PDB file of C-alpha atoms in Angstrom:
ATOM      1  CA  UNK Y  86     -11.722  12.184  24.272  1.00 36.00           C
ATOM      2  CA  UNK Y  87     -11.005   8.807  22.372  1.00 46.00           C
ATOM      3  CA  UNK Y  88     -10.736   9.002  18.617  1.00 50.00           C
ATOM      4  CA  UNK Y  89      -9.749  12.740  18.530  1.00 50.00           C
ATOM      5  CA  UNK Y  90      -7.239  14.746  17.891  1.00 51.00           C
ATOM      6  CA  UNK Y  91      -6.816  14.867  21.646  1.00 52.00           C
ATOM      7  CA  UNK Y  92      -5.449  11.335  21.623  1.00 58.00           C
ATOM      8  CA  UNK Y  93      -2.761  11.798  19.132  1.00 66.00           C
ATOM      9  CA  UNK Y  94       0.269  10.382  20.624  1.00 82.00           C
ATOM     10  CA  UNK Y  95       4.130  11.783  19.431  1.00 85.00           C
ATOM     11  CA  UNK Y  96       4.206   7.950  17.904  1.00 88.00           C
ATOM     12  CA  UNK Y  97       0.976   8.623  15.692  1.00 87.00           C
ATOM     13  CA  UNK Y  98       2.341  11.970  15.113  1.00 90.00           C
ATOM     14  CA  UNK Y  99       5.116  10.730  13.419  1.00 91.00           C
ATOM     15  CA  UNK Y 100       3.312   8.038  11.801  1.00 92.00           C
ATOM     16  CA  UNK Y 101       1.076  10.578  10.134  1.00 94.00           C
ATOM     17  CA  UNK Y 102       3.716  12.775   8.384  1.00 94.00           C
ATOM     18  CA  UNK Y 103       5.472   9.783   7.450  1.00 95.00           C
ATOM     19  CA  UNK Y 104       2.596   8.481   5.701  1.00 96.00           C
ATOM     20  CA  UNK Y 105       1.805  11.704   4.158  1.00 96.00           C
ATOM     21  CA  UNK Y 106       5.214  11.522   2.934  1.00 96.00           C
ATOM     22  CA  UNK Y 107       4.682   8.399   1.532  1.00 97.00           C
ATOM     23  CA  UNK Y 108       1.954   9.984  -0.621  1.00 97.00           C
ATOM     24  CA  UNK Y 109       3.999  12.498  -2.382  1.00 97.00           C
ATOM     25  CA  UNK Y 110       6.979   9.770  -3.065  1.00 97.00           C
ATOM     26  CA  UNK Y 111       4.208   7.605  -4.377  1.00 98.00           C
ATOM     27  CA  UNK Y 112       3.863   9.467  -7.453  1.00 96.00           C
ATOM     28  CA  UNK Y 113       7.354   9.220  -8.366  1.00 96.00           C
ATOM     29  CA  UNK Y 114       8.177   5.569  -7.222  1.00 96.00           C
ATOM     30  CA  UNK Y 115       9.689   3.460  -9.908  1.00 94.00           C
ATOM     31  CA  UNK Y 116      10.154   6.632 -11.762  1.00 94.00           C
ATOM     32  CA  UNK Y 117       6.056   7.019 -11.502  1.00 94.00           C
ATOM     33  CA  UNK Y 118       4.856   3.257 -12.444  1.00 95.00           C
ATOM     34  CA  UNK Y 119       3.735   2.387  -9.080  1.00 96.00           C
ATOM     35  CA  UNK Y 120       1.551   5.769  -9.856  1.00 97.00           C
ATOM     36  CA  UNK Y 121       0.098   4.711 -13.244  1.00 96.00           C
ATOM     37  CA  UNK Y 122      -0.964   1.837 -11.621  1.00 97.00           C
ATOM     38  CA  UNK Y 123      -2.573   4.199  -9.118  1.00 97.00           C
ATOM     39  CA  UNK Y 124      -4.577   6.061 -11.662  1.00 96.00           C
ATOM     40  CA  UNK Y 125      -5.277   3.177 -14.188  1.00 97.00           C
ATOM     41  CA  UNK Y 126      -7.503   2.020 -10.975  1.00 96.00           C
ATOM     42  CA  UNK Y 127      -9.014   5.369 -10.179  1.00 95.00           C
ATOM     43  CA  UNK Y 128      -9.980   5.266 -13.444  1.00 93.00           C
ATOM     44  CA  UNK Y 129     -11.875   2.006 -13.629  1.00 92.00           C
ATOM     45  CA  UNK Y 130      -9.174   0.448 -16.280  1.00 95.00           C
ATOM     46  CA  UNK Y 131      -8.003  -2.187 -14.333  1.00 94.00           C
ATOM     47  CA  UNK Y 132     -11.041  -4.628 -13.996  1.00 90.00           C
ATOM     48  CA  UNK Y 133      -9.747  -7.999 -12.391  1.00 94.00           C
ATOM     49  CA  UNK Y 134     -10.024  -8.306  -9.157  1.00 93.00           C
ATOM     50  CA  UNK Y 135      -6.821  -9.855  -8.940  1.00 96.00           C
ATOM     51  CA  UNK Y 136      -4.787  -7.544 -10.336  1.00 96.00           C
ATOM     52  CA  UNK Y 137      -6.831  -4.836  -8.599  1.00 96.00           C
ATOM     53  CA  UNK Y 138      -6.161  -6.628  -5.035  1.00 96.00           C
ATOM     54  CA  UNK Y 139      -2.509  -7.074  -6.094  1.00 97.00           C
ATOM     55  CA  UNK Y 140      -2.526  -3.578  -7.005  1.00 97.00           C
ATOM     56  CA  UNK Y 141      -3.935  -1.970  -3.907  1.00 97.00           C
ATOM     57  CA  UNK Y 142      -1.776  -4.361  -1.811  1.00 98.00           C
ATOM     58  CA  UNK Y 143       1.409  -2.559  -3.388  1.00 97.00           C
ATOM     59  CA  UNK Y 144       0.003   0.791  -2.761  1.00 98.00           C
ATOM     60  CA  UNK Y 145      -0.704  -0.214   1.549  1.00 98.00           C
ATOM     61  CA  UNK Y 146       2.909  -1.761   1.413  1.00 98.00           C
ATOM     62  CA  UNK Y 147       4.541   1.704   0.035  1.00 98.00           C
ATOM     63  CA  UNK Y 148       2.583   3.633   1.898  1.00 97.00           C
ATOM     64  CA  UNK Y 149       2.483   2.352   5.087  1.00 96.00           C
ATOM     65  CA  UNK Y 150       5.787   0.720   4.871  1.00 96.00           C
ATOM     66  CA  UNK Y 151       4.992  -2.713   5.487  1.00 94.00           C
ATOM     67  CA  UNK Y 152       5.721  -6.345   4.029  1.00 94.00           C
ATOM     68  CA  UNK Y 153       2.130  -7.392   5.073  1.00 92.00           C
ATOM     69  CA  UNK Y 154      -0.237  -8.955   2.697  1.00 94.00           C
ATOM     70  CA  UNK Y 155      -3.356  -7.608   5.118  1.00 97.00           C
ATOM     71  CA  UNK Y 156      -5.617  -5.973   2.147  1.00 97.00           C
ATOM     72  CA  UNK Y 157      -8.497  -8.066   1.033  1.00 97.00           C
ATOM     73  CA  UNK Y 158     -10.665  -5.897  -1.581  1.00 97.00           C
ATOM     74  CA  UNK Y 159     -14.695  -5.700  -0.775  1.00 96.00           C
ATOM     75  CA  UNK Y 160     -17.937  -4.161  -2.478  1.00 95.00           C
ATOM     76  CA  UNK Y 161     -20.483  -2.933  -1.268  1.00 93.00           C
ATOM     77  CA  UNK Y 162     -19.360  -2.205   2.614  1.00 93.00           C
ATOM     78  CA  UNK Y 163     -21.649  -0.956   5.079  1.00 93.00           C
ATOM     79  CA  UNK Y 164     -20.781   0.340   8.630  1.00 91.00           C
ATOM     80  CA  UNK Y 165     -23.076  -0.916  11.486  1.00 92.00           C
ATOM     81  CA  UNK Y 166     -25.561   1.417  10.698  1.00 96.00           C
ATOM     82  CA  UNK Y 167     -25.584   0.747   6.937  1.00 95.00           C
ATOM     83  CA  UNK Y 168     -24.019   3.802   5.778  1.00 94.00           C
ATOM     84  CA  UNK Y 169     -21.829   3.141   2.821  1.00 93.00           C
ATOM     85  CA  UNK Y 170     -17.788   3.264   3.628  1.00 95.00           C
ATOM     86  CA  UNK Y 171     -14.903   3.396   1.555  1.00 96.00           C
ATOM     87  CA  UNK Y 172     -12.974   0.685   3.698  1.00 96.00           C
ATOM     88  CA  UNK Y 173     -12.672  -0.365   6.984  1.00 96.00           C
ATOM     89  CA  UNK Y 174      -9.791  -1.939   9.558  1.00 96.00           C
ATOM     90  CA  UNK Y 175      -9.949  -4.641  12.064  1.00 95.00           C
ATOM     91  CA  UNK Y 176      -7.105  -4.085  14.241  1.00 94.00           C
ATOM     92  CA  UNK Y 177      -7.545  -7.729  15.612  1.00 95.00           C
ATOM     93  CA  UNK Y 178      -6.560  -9.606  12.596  1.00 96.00           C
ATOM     94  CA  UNK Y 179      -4.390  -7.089  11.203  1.00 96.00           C
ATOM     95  CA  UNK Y 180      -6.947  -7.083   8.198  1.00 97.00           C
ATOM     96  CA  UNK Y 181      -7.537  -4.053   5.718  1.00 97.00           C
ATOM     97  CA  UNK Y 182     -10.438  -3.761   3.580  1.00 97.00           C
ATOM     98  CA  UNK Y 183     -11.207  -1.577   0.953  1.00 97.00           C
ATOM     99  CA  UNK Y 184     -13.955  -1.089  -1.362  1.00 96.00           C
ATOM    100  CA  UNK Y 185     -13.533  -0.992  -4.995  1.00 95.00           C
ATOM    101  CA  UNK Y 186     -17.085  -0.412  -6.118  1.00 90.00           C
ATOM    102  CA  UNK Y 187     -17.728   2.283  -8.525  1.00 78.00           C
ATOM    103  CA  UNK Y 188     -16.909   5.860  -7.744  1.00 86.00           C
ATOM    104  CA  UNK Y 189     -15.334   4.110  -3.973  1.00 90.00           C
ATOM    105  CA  UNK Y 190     -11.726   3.514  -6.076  1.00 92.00           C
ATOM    106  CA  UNK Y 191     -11.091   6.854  -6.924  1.00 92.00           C
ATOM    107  CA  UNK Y 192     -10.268   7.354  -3.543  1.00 95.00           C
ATOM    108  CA  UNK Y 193      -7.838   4.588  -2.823  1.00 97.00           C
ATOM    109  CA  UNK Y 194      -4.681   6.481  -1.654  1.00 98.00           C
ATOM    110  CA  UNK Y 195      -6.685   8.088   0.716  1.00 98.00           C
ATOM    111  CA  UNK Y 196      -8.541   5.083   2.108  1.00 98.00           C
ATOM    112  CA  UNK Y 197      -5.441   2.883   2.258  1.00 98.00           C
ATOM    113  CA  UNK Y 198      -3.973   5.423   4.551  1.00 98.00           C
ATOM    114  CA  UNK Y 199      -6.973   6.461   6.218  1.00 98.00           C
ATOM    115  CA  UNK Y 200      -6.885   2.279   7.118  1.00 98.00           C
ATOM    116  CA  UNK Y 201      -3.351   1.711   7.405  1.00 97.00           C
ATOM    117  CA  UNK Y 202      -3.270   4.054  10.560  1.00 97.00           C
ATOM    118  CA  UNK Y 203      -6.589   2.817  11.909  1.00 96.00           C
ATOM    119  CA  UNK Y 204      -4.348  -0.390  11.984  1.00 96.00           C
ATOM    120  CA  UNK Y 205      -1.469   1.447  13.972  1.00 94.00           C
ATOM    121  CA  UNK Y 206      -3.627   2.181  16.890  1.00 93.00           C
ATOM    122  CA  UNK Y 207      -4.739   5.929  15.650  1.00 93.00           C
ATOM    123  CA  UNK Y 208      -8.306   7.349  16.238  1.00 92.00           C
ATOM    124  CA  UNK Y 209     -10.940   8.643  13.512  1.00 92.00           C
ATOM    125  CA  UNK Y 210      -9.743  11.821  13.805  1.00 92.00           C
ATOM    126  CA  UNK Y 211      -5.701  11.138  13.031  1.00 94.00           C
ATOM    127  CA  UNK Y 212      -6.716   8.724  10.394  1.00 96.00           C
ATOM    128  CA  UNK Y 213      -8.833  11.067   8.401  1.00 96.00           C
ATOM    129  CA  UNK Y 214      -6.922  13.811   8.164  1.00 96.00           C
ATOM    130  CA  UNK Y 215      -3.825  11.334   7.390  1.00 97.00           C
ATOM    131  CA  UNK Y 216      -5.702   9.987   4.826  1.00 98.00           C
ATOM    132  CA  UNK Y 217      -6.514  13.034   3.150  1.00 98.00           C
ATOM    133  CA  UNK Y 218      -3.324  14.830   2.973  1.00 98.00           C
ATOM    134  CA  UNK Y 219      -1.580  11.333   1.506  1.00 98.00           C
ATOM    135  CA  UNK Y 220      -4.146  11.513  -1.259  1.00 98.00           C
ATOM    136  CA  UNK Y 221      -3.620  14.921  -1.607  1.00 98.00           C
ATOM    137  CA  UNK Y 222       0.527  14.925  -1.758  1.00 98.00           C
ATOM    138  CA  UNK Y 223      -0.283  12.424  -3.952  1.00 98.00           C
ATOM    139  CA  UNK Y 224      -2.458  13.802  -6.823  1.00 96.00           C
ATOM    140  CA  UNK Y 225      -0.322  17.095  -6.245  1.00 97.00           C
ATOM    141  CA  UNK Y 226       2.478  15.283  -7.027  1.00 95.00           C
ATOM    142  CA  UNK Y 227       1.475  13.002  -9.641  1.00 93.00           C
ATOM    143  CA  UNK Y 228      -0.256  15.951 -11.542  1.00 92.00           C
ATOM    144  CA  UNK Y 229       2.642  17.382 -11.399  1.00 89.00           C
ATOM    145  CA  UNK Y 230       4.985  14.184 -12.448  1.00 80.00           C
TER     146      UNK Y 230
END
């Protein structure tokens, strides 16, 4: 069954707790600036796109441990069927997208590494629940930072 849990490989495996891991160290990274960064975004104080594309670039490079500069930011993003999305991969180009409209940024940790293992090769499945348990080692975490 492609794109479930079915298909989860010991390499994705890995890749998932790794990047969950990555979520909880992300609140304390540069003894927490990398995660007031984090929440001045989620919040809707940081404004400029470039700064918030600069921003969200440093967030896919800590937590899915790459040197890449693959994030482009987006509003507005559809699926195929026109269903609103928080981001989206295309594993072609190596390209990450992410949606900063409205209420769409207060889920960035999770979308970054819902994307970032779309872009290793992992189904729906792995990437969701990746990308939920970063985001939520990470609030845990940076709540209690």
């Amino acid at each position: 069954v492609t794109g479930s849990l079915l298909d989860l490989s010991a390499e994705q495996s890995v890749n998932a707790w790794s990047t969950v891991g990555q979520g909880q160290a992300l609140a304390y990274h540069e003894d927490g600036q990398l995660a007031g960064q984090v929440e001045a975004m989620r919040n809707g104080d940081i404004q400029d796109g470039q700064a918030l594309q600069g921003g969200l670039t440093e967030v896919d490079q800590f937590l899915n441990r790459t040197d890449d500069q693959r994030l482009l930011i987006t509003e507005g993003a559809t699926n195929i069927n026109g269903q609103a999305v928080y981001g989206a991969a295309h594993q072609d180009s190596g390209t990450m997208f992410v949606d900063i409209a409205s209420e769409r940024i207060g889920s960035l940790v999770n979308t970054v590494a819902h994307e970032g293992m779309h872009l290793t090769g992992a189904g729906e499945a792995n990437a969701t629940v990746t990308g939920y348990m970063t985001d939520l080692a990470y609030r845990v975490n940076a709540w209690a930072n």
